[in-house]
Amino acid sequence: MNAKRILLFVLSFVLFGCGVSNPDSQKPANPDWEYEKTIASPIVEKVETATTLGDLEENKMEIAIPENTFDASTEVTVQNPSIVPAVDAGRFTPLGSPVEVTSSQKRLNAPMTITLKVPEASEKDLKTESVWAVYYNGSDWDMIRPITTDAEAKTITFESYHMSLWGTGKVSVEERVKKYTHSKTLGEMAQEQADDIVDKIVEQAVDNLLRVQLGMSDESAKYKIISSLANDDDYAEILDAFRRNDAEGFNKKLMVFLGKKVAENVEKSALESALKNLSSKEGVEYAEAAAEALGYLYEGDLEGAAEVLGGKIADAFLITKLFKAGGEIVQYNINLWKDSEIEAAYQAYKNGSDDYFWGYNVDKGDFGAVYDQMKGIAVRLESEYVEREIRRRENLGLSPPTDAQLREVREQVRKDLEKQFETRLSKEDELAKEEERLRNLIDAFTKAKLLEDESFGYDDDTETMEERLDNLLSTVKKIVKDTKRKDWTTNTFTDKDNLSVGDLVSLLQAWNSTNGKDLYNTMLKERFGVDAGGIGIQGDFTLISFPDPPTNSWQSQIFEQILTKAKIEVKDGVFDSTKNITVNTTWGPKLFSGTGWAHWVGTYDPATGILSITGEIGWDGSTTSDYGDGKEKIVYTSPTKEVKITPDMKRVSISFIGTITSTTSDLEDGGWTKPWTRSDEGGPTVQFDIEIQD
């Protein structure tokens, strides 16, 4: 650190970081932020274990410091500062009394939870989430959305992993829009960075088809397939479907791709041998399909064999699970950039920091130093990665991860975050242009009164501005699709590829008007010659399961218990529904108790009325009977089914015929027998009542 930077840091610390107070003064020196001192004299305490500093009633603030926050016993000081840095009124209006928290350790191992009382804030501002935490970072004010807001108690609560000068303020609409567009742009960047995730999904799907379905342990074919991905046009389409969150398109394209790649890259003799083994196994669901694929191979019809391999032998439900897991990773990365601590770490990496900025003291571009100083944030990220890996393996039916595997997962956090930082840095100019483009669109929303309270269906008592923007931008995607365009443009006129902002806003106003859907469809037809309605249900709807009356068997009783509790909520043409319940049945001398579940995932196309659904129903528990005690797990998994649902229908029947996997173990004198598993074909037909949302 050069001498000039040292001097600037010392001056900054003296002016804003050390919190020297004048006990005789009840008003701060800076008139930009006038406040009463709520902490009569500094609160000073040596923190060795979980500690709470301050009192909400007396001091209008409370800070909860968890155990192990510091590396060692550390003295913490809390006070109202005498000098407050200048405030830009265009960004926020100061409220309440600022609080400065200092200690010798700048970055923390665990987050402090800070609650500040805001008596000057109106109840409406608190309810509409206009009141945020504000933090002086050494050169400017940062604004942080609180974790919780209590309008009745007039408090906001947030977390911090560093020592800070904090306060509260009403954030201007312009500043909130700026924050929103920045976060949204970074989220789109994260959505686009899906290549590595899709590579892993394809690798797992290839491995499952070769090793599990076909019983082939040769790694050479898998290597050939994975190595060929980058230059394959079909793979590019799979990647595009994933980026667009098109679950149905992704699944279909990937299954076709798997069949083609296996047929092309596995030696014919080895594939014939694997299919013979598969077709000869009694009770295996895919035996018929294996025989069919074998027939195509004998005839030299590689394309026919590929179609069967992908369409009937590849595990559709596994692919659905892989898609969901991959989507969770993308969403995690999107949410990561919304985290103010991650944003601060990136800014420290990009620009360097002289100690006061969020507690970092690092040189520009030194990711290793940034990561080491993240401390509790890094620990949190590693913990989240571990939890996700445990859940992923459990969902895919894999064995729990070993300690060595979990170490690799934790090490991956550093690598992934560094790659994300590097990627963002390389795209700064591109991101700035996209952020400006999005802000221009939101400016058009403002001029069209789409963000005005009680205008075009907006009620800021029930919907925050950020939620309203999310809904508007979601509708933008629908409008672009409905008008058969690729994107929207800031140009004056609509062309064959892009919808102008003017036309886009007009359609948005129509959609959000009274009788909006009718007006919207009329505008689409008159101005764009498009009939967007289609024959299906236009809007959201719910499928409520309506199981047949149970027969005299314990399995049918379990089905009834599970299905009467489960439902499918179709929103914006997609659904992913899981219901877990406790089940108990009695049938003759046999008792069963355990957990049951129903999981449905899929899409709905309002243009065609086609519902595409993949299902799993199962239970896991213990049995007691005159014959002895046992453990039993039964899972019904169904490949993707399609059924047409139109607005005039009241009920739909869906057959979930698929694979039945049964795993059992019995209690004998020597203890529990080794679990044994068998597979068969079957499954329930489920009736659903259709409930269309208003």
XYZ file of C-alpha atoms in Angstrom:
694
model
C 0.000 0.000 0.000
C 1.631 3.293 -1.082
C 1.987 6.339 1.204
C -0.827 8.293 -0.435
C -3.254 5.382 0.024
C -2.154 4.967 3.637
C -2.807 8.654 4.302
C -6.246 8.486 2.676
C -7.094 5.422 4.711
C -6.019 7.062 7.975
C -8.055 10.178 7.215
C -11.075 8.050 6.289
C -10.768 6.073 9.492
C -10.387 9.199 11.633
C -13.369 10.899 10.017
C -15.755 7.993 9.618
C -14.389 4.766 11.043
C -13.243 5.428 14.560
C -16.594 6.747 15.804
C -15.177 9.407 18.170
C -18.217 10.990 19.863
C -18.765 14.256 21.672
C -20.820 13.290 24.751
C -21.932 16.904 25.245
C -23.486 17.131 21.786
C -26.953 15.771 21.039
C -26.845 16.682 17.312
C -24.358 15.488 14.669
C -22.056 17.841 12.815
C -23.503 16.937 9.426
C -26.921 18.588 8.823
C -27.679 16.067 6.038
C -28.618 13.592 8.733
C -30.131 15.116 11.852
C -30.840 12.652 14.616
C -31.054 12.270 18.356
C -28.401 10.184 20.054
C -29.973 6.980 21.316
C -26.772 5.596 22.864
C -25.871 7.991 25.691
C -22.353 6.602 26.079
C -20.539 3.997 23.965
C -21.410 0.363 24.678
C -18.107 -1.476 25.083
C -17.997 -5.213 25.706
C -15.472 -8.009 25.315
C -17.181 -10.710 23.262
C -16.185 -14.319 23.949
C -19.466 -16.161 23.295
C -22.955 -15.404 21.949
C -23.749 -11.818 22.990
C -26.477 -9.233 22.513
C -25.513 -5.557 22.502
C -27.945 -2.671 22.885
C -31.666 -2.510 23.615
C -34.453 -1.805 21.143
C -36.492 0.299 23.543
C -33.692 2.298 25.121
C -31.118 2.491 22.299
C -33.391 1.916 19.278
C -30.991 -0.812 18.183
C -29.995 -4.368 19.039
C -27.089 -6.433 17.752
C -26.990 -10.209 18.200
C -23.476 -11.622 17.872
C -23.389 -15.439 17.581
C -20.813 -17.756 19.080
C -17.446 -18.048 17.281
C -17.945 -14.755 15.442
C -14.359 -13.721 16.268
C -11.083 -15.618 16.057
C -10.447 -14.811 19.727
C -11.953 -12.799 22.581
C -12.539 -9.351 21.026
C -13.667 -5.982 22.338
C -16.657 -4.522 20.440
C -17.779 -0.885 20.633
C -21.240 0.362 19.631
C -22.074 4.075 19.520
C -23.798 6.850 17.592
C -21.174 8.657 15.484
C -20.616 12.377 15.938
C -19.787 12.886 12.270
C -21.838 11.343 9.470
C -20.648 11.402 5.833
C -22.590 13.486 3.301
C -25.845 12.027 2.008
C -27.115 12.256 -1.590
C -30.808 13.063 -1.143
C -31.509 11.702 -4.613
C -30.569 8.226 -3.423
C -32.140 7.987 0.030
C -33.672 10.013 2.833
C -31.967 9.361 6.207
C -34.186 7.977 8.963
C -33.533 7.074 12.590
C -30.194 7.199 14.341
C -27.047 5.778 12.698
C -25.029 3.224 14.658
C -21.318 2.508 14.394
C -19.934 -0.886 15.356
C -16.151 -1.313 15.629
C -13.638 -3.964 16.689
C -10.093 -5.004 15.856
C -11.348 -7.858 13.625
C -12.976 -6.355 10.538
C -14.374 -9.480 8.778
C -16.379 -11.962 10.850
C -16.671 -15.744 11.008
C -20.455 -15.532 11.437
C -22.953 -12.748 10.732
C -24.134 -10.241 13.290
C -27.910 -9.765 13.205
C -28.722 -6.072 13.513
C -32.183 -4.705 14.274
C -32.759 -0.947 14.055
C -35.868 0.941 15.093
C -37.137 3.497 12.553
C -39.707 5.671 14.403
C -39.698 8.351 11.674
C -40.682 5.897 8.923
C -44.301 5.704 7.832
C -46.093 2.386 8.104
C -46.725 2.436 4.341
C -43.024 2.904 3.546
C -42.185 -0.037 5.785
C -44.932 -2.210 4.290
C -43.877 -1.402 0.718
C -40.261 -2.199 1.680
C -38.969 1.275 0.827
C -36.914 1.438 4.040
C -33.484 -0.230 3.730
C -30.284 -0.453 5.715
C -27.598 2.014 4.592
C -23.863 1.505 5.084
C -20.959 3.883 4.510
C -18.240 1.937 2.689
C -15.469 4.502 3.032
C -16.274 6.573 -0.028
C -20.010 6.232 -0.610
C -23.243 4.878 0.830
C -24.367 1.348 -0.012
C -28.006 0.339 0.388
C -28.900 -3.154 1.625
C -32.379 -4.671 1.567
C -33.326 -5.906 5.058
C -34.027 -9.569 5.759
C -37.252 -8.654 7.566
C -39.329 -5.522 8.052
C -41.833 -5.132 10.872
C -44.176 -2.264 9.982
C -46.040 -2.477 13.283
C -42.927 -2.423 15.470
C -41.216 -0.026 13.027
C -38.011 -2.054 12.795
C -35.819 -3.516 10.071
C -33.445 -6.440 10.544
C -30.387 -7.325 8.467
C -27.085 -9.197 8.757
C -23.481 -8.105 8.468
C -20.213 -10.018 8.235
C -18.128 -6.912 8.945
C -17.759 -3.925 11.266
C -19.686 -0.943 9.948
C -21.326 2.456 10.227
C -24.986 1.562 9.699
C -28.228 3.474 9.471
C -31.637 3.353 7.850
C -33.167 5.350 5.034
C -36.074 5.569 2.649
C -34.563 4.583 -0.691
C -35.679 6.567 -3.742
C -37.516 4.880 -6.615
C -34.645 5.767 -8.933
C -32.131 4.055 -6.655
C -34.312 0.958 -6.301
C -34.658 0.733 -10.084
C -30.888 1.083 -10.403
C -30.365 -1.731 -7.886
C -32.999 -3.859 -9.585
C -31.587 -3.510 -13.101
C -28.075 -4.234 -11.842
C -29.206 -7.395 -10.061
C -31.398 -8.492 -12.994
C -28.564 -8.067 -15.481
C -26.228 -10.164 -13.349
C -28.971 -12.775 -13.014
C -29.257 -13.001 -16.802
C -25.482 -13.441 -16.970
C -25.692 -16.325 -14.496
C -28.527 -17.865 -16.530
C -26.321 -17.783 -19.609
C -23.369 -19.438 -17.857
C -24.939 -22.880 -18.122
C -22.407 -24.739 -20.276
C -20.583 -26.515 -17.442
C -23.855 -27.450 -15.740
C -25.320 -28.970 -18.920
C -22.037 -30.800 -19.584
C -22.388 -32.522 -16.202
C -26.075 -33.329 -16.784
C -25.279 -34.936 -20.144
C -22.334 -36.820 -18.660
C -24.532 -38.242 -15.878
C -27.300 -39.149 -18.347
C -24.810 -40.863 -20.686
C -23.271 -42.728 -17.771
C -26.707 -43.875 -16.570
C -27.778 -45.104 -20.017
C -24.524 -46.992 -20.613
C -23.742 -48.329 -17.148
C -27.128 -48.682 -15.406
C -29.593 -49.277 -18.246
C -27.327 -51.203 -20.643
C -24.903 -52.695 -18.091
C -21.794 -51.476 -19.944
C -18.737 -50.550 -17.887
C -16.465 -49.556 -20.801
C -15.472 -45.894 -20.290
C -14.201 -45.374 -23.853
C -17.674 -44.860 -25.377
C -18.608 -42.379 -22.654
C -15.372 -40.478 -23.284
C -16.074 -40.320 -27.047
C -19.575 -38.965 -26.459
C -18.536 -36.305 -23.932
C -15.582 -35.241 -26.120
C -17.890 -34.625 -29.085
C -20.288 -32.236 -27.335
C -18.770 -28.882 -28.223
C -19.071 -29.308 -31.994
C -22.507 -30.928 -32.074
C -25.454 -28.820 -33.298
C -27.922 -30.980 -31.348
C -26.009 -30.245 -28.147
C -26.242 -26.518 -28.857
C -30.048 -26.903 -28.997
C -30.023 -28.785 -25.669
C -27.977 -25.977 -24.106
C -30.370 -23.374 -25.489
C -33.407 -25.228 -24.062
C -31.732 -25.345 -20.641
C -30.946 -21.625 -20.725
C -34.584 -20.892 -21.560
C -35.724 -23.133 -18.688
C -37.636 -25.268 -21.204
C -37.912 -28.521 -19.236
C -40.006 -30.354 -21.813
C -37.818 -29.315 -24.746
C -34.648 -30.132 -22.824
C -35.829 -33.619 -21.849
C -36.989 -34.533 -25.346
C -33.889 -33.186 -27.067
C -31.549 -34.852 -24.572
C -33.228 -38.262 -24.887
C -32.977 -38.154 -28.696
C -29.376 -36.976 -28.375
C -28.478 -39.814 -25.972
C -29.867 -42.478 -28.288
C -28.056 -41.048 -31.294
C -24.732 -40.700 -29.490
C -24.813 -44.202 -28.015
C -25.691 -45.728 -31.386
C -22.878 -43.783 -33.056
C -20.117 -44.299 -30.491
C -20.604 -47.782 -29.027
C -19.183 -50.719 -30.980
C -22.036 -52.547 -32.675
C -21.058 -55.920 -31.208
C -20.864 -54.497 -27.680
C -24.234 -52.764 -28.050
C -25.841 -55.939 -29.415
C -24.491 -57.901 -26.452
C -25.812 -55.338 -23.956
C -29.255 -55.303 -25.570
C -29.408 -59.118 -25.592
C -28.695 -59.190 -21.862
C -31.310 -56.509 -21.238
C -34.007 -58.205 -23.315
C -33.469 -61.567 -21.615
C -33.922 -60.305 -18.050
C -37.316 -61.307 -16.717
C -39.464 -58.532 -15.261
C -37.326 -55.670 -16.572
C -39.470 -52.831 -17.930
C -37.261 -52.166 -20.925
C -37.041 -55.769 -22.178
C -39.438 -55.146 -25.061
C -37.663 -51.946 -26.052
C -34.277 -53.703 -25.915
C -35.542 -56.394 -28.271
C -36.890 -53.697 -30.603
C -33.575 -51.827 -30.648
C -31.750 -55.100 -31.238
C -33.947 -55.745 -34.266
C -33.045 -52.371 -35.760
C -29.355 -53.089 -35.220
C -29.606 -56.442 -36.978
C -31.249 -54.654 -39.909
C -28.492 -52.042 -39.954
C -30.957 -49.285 -39.096
C -28.827 -47.153 -36.765
C -31.380 -44.338 -36.708
C -34.181 -46.686 -35.610
C -31.996 -48.167 -32.869
C -31.049 -44.673 -31.694
C -34.721 -43.657 -31.468
C -35.545 -46.631 -29.227
C -32.434 -46.174 -27.085
C -33.292 -42.532 -26.403
C -37.071 -42.740 -26.327
C -37.680 -45.979 -24.453
C -34.489 -47.062 -22.690
C -33.000 -43.763 -21.499
C -34.312 -42.919 -18.016
C -36.725 -40.006 -18.582
C -37.380 -39.488 -14.888
C -33.658 -39.326 -14.116
C -33.237 -36.684 -16.828
C -36.086 -34.695 -15.272
C -34.318 -34.863 -11.900
C -31.011 -33.834 -13.475
C -32.702 -30.886 -15.185
C -34.235 -29.801 -11.894
C -30.909 -30.129 -10.045
C -29.171 -28.132 -12.772
C -31.871 -25.478 -12.610
C -31.332 -25.222 -8.848
C -27.643 -24.506 -9.448
C -28.457 -21.765 -11.962
C -30.984 -20.213 -9.568
C -28.421 -20.435 -6.768
C -25.920 -18.521 -8.909
C -28.574 -15.923 -9.776
C -29.409 -15.454 -6.091
C -25.710 -15.269 -5.271
C -25.352 -12.030 -7.211
C -28.268 -10.554 -5.258
C -26.253 -11.008 -2.050
C -24.693 -7.688 -1.036
C -21.738 -9.516 0.545
C -20.900 -11.292 -2.742
C -21.239 -8.002 -4.620
C -18.856 -6.363 -2.126
C -16.338 -9.213 -2.478
C -16.437 -8.802 -6.253
C -15.901 -5.031 -6.018
C -12.924 -5.612 -3.695
C -11.554 -8.104 -6.247
C -12.162 -5.732 -9.150
C -10.869 -2.496 -7.583
C -8.826 -3.471 -4.542
C -9.678 -2.218 -1.056
C -7.970 -0.326 1.747
C -9.525 -1.950 4.798
C -12.673 0.153 5.287
C -14.623 -1.098 2.243
C -16.682 -3.951 3.766
C -13.653 -4.829 5.914
C -11.429 -5.958 2.988
C -7.752 -5.074 2.657
C -6.697 -6.567 -0.694
C -4.939 -5.667 -3.919
C -6.848 -5.439 -7.176
C -7.317 -8.854 -8.843
C -6.087 -10.879 -5.838
C -8.925 -13.413 -5.600
C -7.064 -15.600 -3.092
C -6.833 -12.749 -0.597
C -10.477 -11.812 -1.165
C -11.649 -15.372 -0.584
C -9.553 -15.771 2.557
C -10.945 -12.501 3.967
C -14.556 -13.462 3.154
C -14.322 -15.672 6.257
C -17.911 -16.436 7.370
C -19.299 -15.888 3.863
C -16.904 -18.489 2.448
C -17.877 -20.920 5.209
C -21.547 -20.328 4.408
C -21.027 -20.954 0.687
C -19.123 -24.181 1.393
C -21.901 -25.351 3.699
C -24.522 -24.614 1.021
C -22.523 -26.566 -1.569
C -22.279 -29.539 0.790
C -26.008 -29.489 1.556
C -26.818 -29.364 -2.150
C -24.496 -32.275 -2.945
C -26.015 -34.423 -0.181
C -29.516 -33.618 -1.467
C -28.504 -34.250 -5.089
C -27.089 -37.671 -4.363
C -30.112 -38.591 -2.268
C -32.533 -37.529 -5.048
C -30.618 -39.571 -7.630
C -30.509 -42.650 -5.413
C -26.730 -42.472 -4.982
C -24.800 -43.381 -1.852
C -24.054 -40.545 0.621
C -20.860 -38.615 -0.170
C -17.642 -39.624 1.568
C -15.544 -37.186 3.589
C -13.080 -37.024 0.686
C -15.872 -36.178 -1.755
C -17.184 -33.458 0.546
C -13.683 -31.971 0.764
C -13.659 -31.776 -3.031
C -17.068 -30.076 -2.937
C -15.787 -27.436 -0.504
C -12.689 -26.854 -2.622
C -14.925 -26.401 -5.656
C -16.547 -23.332 -4.086
C -13.344 -21.290 -4.392
C -12.843 -22.397 -8.017
C -16.444 -21.677 -9.030
C -16.534 -18.254 -7.393
C -13.209 -17.224 -8.938
C -14.489 -18.287 -12.359
C -17.676 -16.260 -11.867
C -15.673 -13.193 -10.823
C -13.384 -13.563 -13.857
C -16.341 -14.046 -16.198
C -18.124 -10.970 -14.879
C -14.958 -8.867 -15.111
C -14.502 -9.879 -18.757
C -18.109 -8.876 -19.515
C -18.244 -5.519 -17.709
C -18.801 -3.433 -20.873
C -21.410 -5.847 -22.218
C -23.213 -5.945 -18.869
C -23.216 -2.142 -18.606
C -24.906 -1.882 -22.028
C -27.521 -4.500 -21.104
C -28.169 -2.769 -17.784
C -28.752 0.536 -19.580
C -31.054 -1.208 -22.080
C -33.139 -2.685 -19.259
C -33.296 0.672 -17.489
C -34.635 2.270 -20.677
C -37.386 -0.369 -20.746
C -38.295 0.332 -17.119
C -38.338 4.067 -17.905
C -40.929 3.225 -20.564
C -42.913 1.312 -17.915
C -42.856 4.432 -15.721
C -44.017 6.760 -18.506
C -46.829 4.321 -19.340
C -47.954 4.395 -15.665
C -47.325 0.661 -15.285
C -45.439 1.379 -12.033
C -48.010 3.822 -10.673
C -50.083 2.745 -7.677
C -53.666 1.789 -8.579
C -52.852 1.931 -12.279
C -53.074 -1.076 -14.639
C -53.751 -3.458 -11.791
C -50.834 -2.382 -9.583
C -51.469 -2.090 -5.846
C -48.309 -1.235 -3.908
C -49.996 -2.293 -0.648
C -49.896 -5.916 -1.793
C -46.999 -5.949 -4.245
C -43.577 -4.357 -3.858
C -42.069 -2.416 -6.739
C -39.520 -5.187 -7.290
C -42.279 -7.817 -7.411
C -44.200 -5.659 -9.880
C -41.119 -5.391 -12.105
C -40.614 -9.162 -11.928
C -44.203 -9.693 -13.076
C -43.932 -7.138 -15.879
C -40.682 -8.631 -17.199
C -42.147 -12.128 -17.017
C -45.056 -10.878 -19.149
C -42.556 -9.280 -21.548
C -41.175 -12.746 -22.308
C -44.696 -14.011 -22.963
C -45.453 -11.091 -25.284
C -42.243 -11.587 -27.268
C -43.157 -15.258 -27.685
C -46.818 -14.535 -28.519
C -45.860 -12.018 -31.217
C -43.464 -14.564 -32.755
C -40.455 -12.301 -32.182
C -36.994 -13.154 -30.914
C -36.575 -10.142 -28.590
C -37.602 -6.540 -27.940
C -35.749 -3.466 -29.155
C -35.455 0.211 -28.232
C -35.887 1.066 -31.936
C -38.998 3.008 -32.891
C -40.533 0.339 -35.095
C -41.231 -3.358 -34.761
C -39.549 -5.585 -37.350
C -39.777 -9.290 -38.172
C -37.344 -10.225 -35.392
C -37.806 -7.596 -32.680
C -40.748 -5.946 -30.949
C -40.438 -2.199 -30.375
C -40.704 -0.880 -26.820
C -43.732 1.153 -27.877
C -45.656 -1.904 -29.092
C -44.447 -3.916 -26.128
C -45.705 -1.358 -23.603
C -49.085 -1.107 -25.382
C -49.518 -4.869 -25.113
C -48.437 -4.755 -21.453
C -51.053 -2.098 -20.740
C -53.684 -4.230 -22.472
C -52.694 -7.358 -20.525
C -52.886 -5.503 -17.194
C -56.182 -3.732 -17.942
C -59.663 -4.743 -16.842
C -60.687 -7.604 -19.165
C -57.010 -7.594 -20.056
C -56.753 -11.028 -21.656
C -59.559 -10.293 -24.129
C -58.115 -6.881 -25.005
C -54.628 -8.372 -25.310
C -55.753 -11.165 -27.646
C -57.677 -8.651 -29.780
C -54.570 -6.440 -30.124
C -52.441 -9.442 -31.009
C -54.825 -10.479 -33.767
C -55.454 -7.005 -35.175
C -51.901 -5.638 -35.066
C -49.801 -8.774 -35.450
C -52.153 -11.278 -37.068
C -51.516 -13.712 -34.211
C -54.067 -15.832 -32.365
C -52.226 -16.331 -29.068
C -55.019 -18.054 -27.247
C -54.930 -21.564 -28.645
C -57.270 -24.321 -27.524
C -55.867 -24.827 -24.033
C -56.491 -23.151 -20.676
C -55.253 -19.552 -20.794
C -53.759 -18.805 -17.409
C -53.003 -20.733 -14.230
C -54.920 -23.772 -13.008
C -54.717 -26.510 -10.381
C -55.080 -30.277 -10.718
C -56.521 -31.809 -7.555
C -56.075 -35.591 -7.344
C -59.249 -37.623 -7.052
C -58.186 -41.233 -6.356
C -60.535 -44.155 -6.863
C -62.051 -45.580 -3.657
C -59.508 -47.898 -2.013
C -59.823 -51.611 -2.527
C -59.217 -54.099 0.243
C -55.436 -53.771 0.161
C -52.958 -51.777 2.159
C -51.279 -50.404 -1.003
C -54.515 -48.826 -2.252
C -55.063 -47.268 1.165
C -51.602 -45.675 1.000
C -52.317 -44.392 -2.512
C -55.486 -42.764 -1.216
C -53.675 -41.098 1.687
C -50.949 -39.697 -0.593
C -53.096 -38.603 -3.513
C -55.814 -36.883 -1.501
C -53.106 -34.620 -0.025
C -51.270 -33.848 -3.269
C -52.124 -31.372 -6.019
C -50.470 -29.830 -9.054
C -50.380 -26.041 -9.457
C -49.688 -25.022 -13.065
C -48.281 -21.488 -13.170
C -47.067 -19.815 -16.360
C -47.170 -23.181 -18.100
C -44.858 -25.084 -15.717
C -45.129 -27.043 -12.489
C -42.895 -28.920 -10.079
C -44.982 -30.337 -7.236
C -43.827 -32.467 -4.312
C -45.963 -33.559 -1.374
C -44.566 -35.544 1.567
C -46.909 -37.002 4.194
C -46.986 -39.515 7.031
C -48.923 -42.649 6.069
C -50.425 -45.408 8.241
C -52.560 -48.346 7.123
C -54.100 -51.475 8.562
C -55.130 -54.421 6.410
C -55.978 -57.612 8.222
C -53.042 -58.514 10.467
C -50.665 -56.221 8.565
C -49.762 -52.727 9.791
C -47.689 -50.214 7.821
C -46.312 -46.852 8.989
C -43.867 -44.533 7.304
C -43.619 -41.634 4.862
C -45.209 -41.286 1.457
C -44.719 -38.827 -1.367
C -45.958 -37.766 -4.766
C -43.753 -35.786 -7.132
C -44.959 -34.392 -10.456
C -43.002 -32.166 -12.808
C -43.785 -30.945 -16.299
C -45.163 -28.265 -18.606
C -48.451 -27.116 -20.111
C -48.824 -25.535 -23.559
C -51.957 -23.332 -23.723
C -51.724 -23.240 -27.521
C -52.185 -27.010 -27.912
C -53.687 -27.832 -24.510
C -51.033 -30.534 -23.991
C -49.942 -31.275 -20.434
C -46.594 -33.096 -20.365
C -46.012 -34.760 -16.988
C -43.485 -37.049 -15.350
C -44.512 -38.622 -12.051
C -43.208 -40.499 -9.050
C -45.310 -41.911 -6.211
C -43.801 -43.885 -3.365
C -43.601 -44.746 0.288
C -40.948 -45.935 2.708
C -41.591 -47.435 6.142
C -41.960 -50.459 8.374
C -44.505 -53.291 8.453
C -45.771 -55.408 11.309
C -47.833 -58.575 10.856
C -48.358 -62.108 12.187
C -45.619 -63.174 9.772
C -43.000 -60.863 11.307
C -41.638 -57.335 11.010
C -40.222 -55.829 7.857
C -39.049 -52.694 6.055
C -40.418 -51.788 2.655
C -39.840 -49.065 0.114
C -41.946 -48.979 -3.054
C -41.467 -46.389 -5.797
C -43.629 -45.989 -8.907
C -41.799 -43.926 -11.554
C -43.427 -43.013 -14.824
C -41.886 -41.848 -18.093
C -43.233 -38.599 -19.513
C -46.968 -38.767 -20.283
C -48.973 -36.357 -22.422
C -52.665 -35.543 -22.022
C -54.815 -32.823 -23.587
C -56.625 -30.481 -21.173
C -59.045 -27.882 -22.537
C -61.111 -25.224 -20.713
C -64.352 -27.204 -21.017
C -62.968 -30.234 -19.166
C -63.777 -30.810 -15.490
C -61.667 -33.920 -14.878
C -58.689 -35.646 -16.481
C -57.348 -39.184 -16.099
C -53.592 -39.832 -16.250
C -52.050 -43.298 -16.271
C -48.727 -43.431 -14.456
C -47.737 -46.864 -15.742
C -43.995 -47.147 -15.431
C -41.364 -48.838 -13.310
C -42.180 -50.277 -9.891
C -39.092 -50.615 -7.705
C -39.585 -52.528 -4.461
C -36.892 -52.805 -1.780
C -37.608 -55.007 1.253
C -35.869 -56.327 4.351
C -37.171 -58.694 7.058
C -36.411 -58.881 10.765
C -35.122 -62.347 11.644
C -33.364 -63.850 14.655
C -29.997 -62.677 13.380
C -31.245 -59.132 12.749
C -32.375 -57.430 9.569
C -31.825 -59.335 6.352
C -29.877 -57.683 3.553
C -32.286 -55.472 1.535
C -33.218 -56.913 -1.836
C -34.685 -55.008 -4.743
C -36.828 -56.083 -7.655
C -38.324 -54.144 -10.558
C -41.544 -54.644 -12.438
C -43.940 -52.691 -14.623
C -47.160 -51.100 -13.418
C -48.557 -48.067 -11.663
C -51.789 -46.273 -10.815
C -54.198 -44.315 -12.964
C -54.944 -41.045 -11.205
C -58.039 -38.884 -11.644
C -57.588 -35.114 -11.332
C -60.262 -32.456 -10.923
C -59.414 -29.294 -12.909
C -59.723 -26.018 -11.018
C -59.162 -22.952 -13.217
C -57.875 -19.853 -11.404
C -59.771 -16.590 -11.830
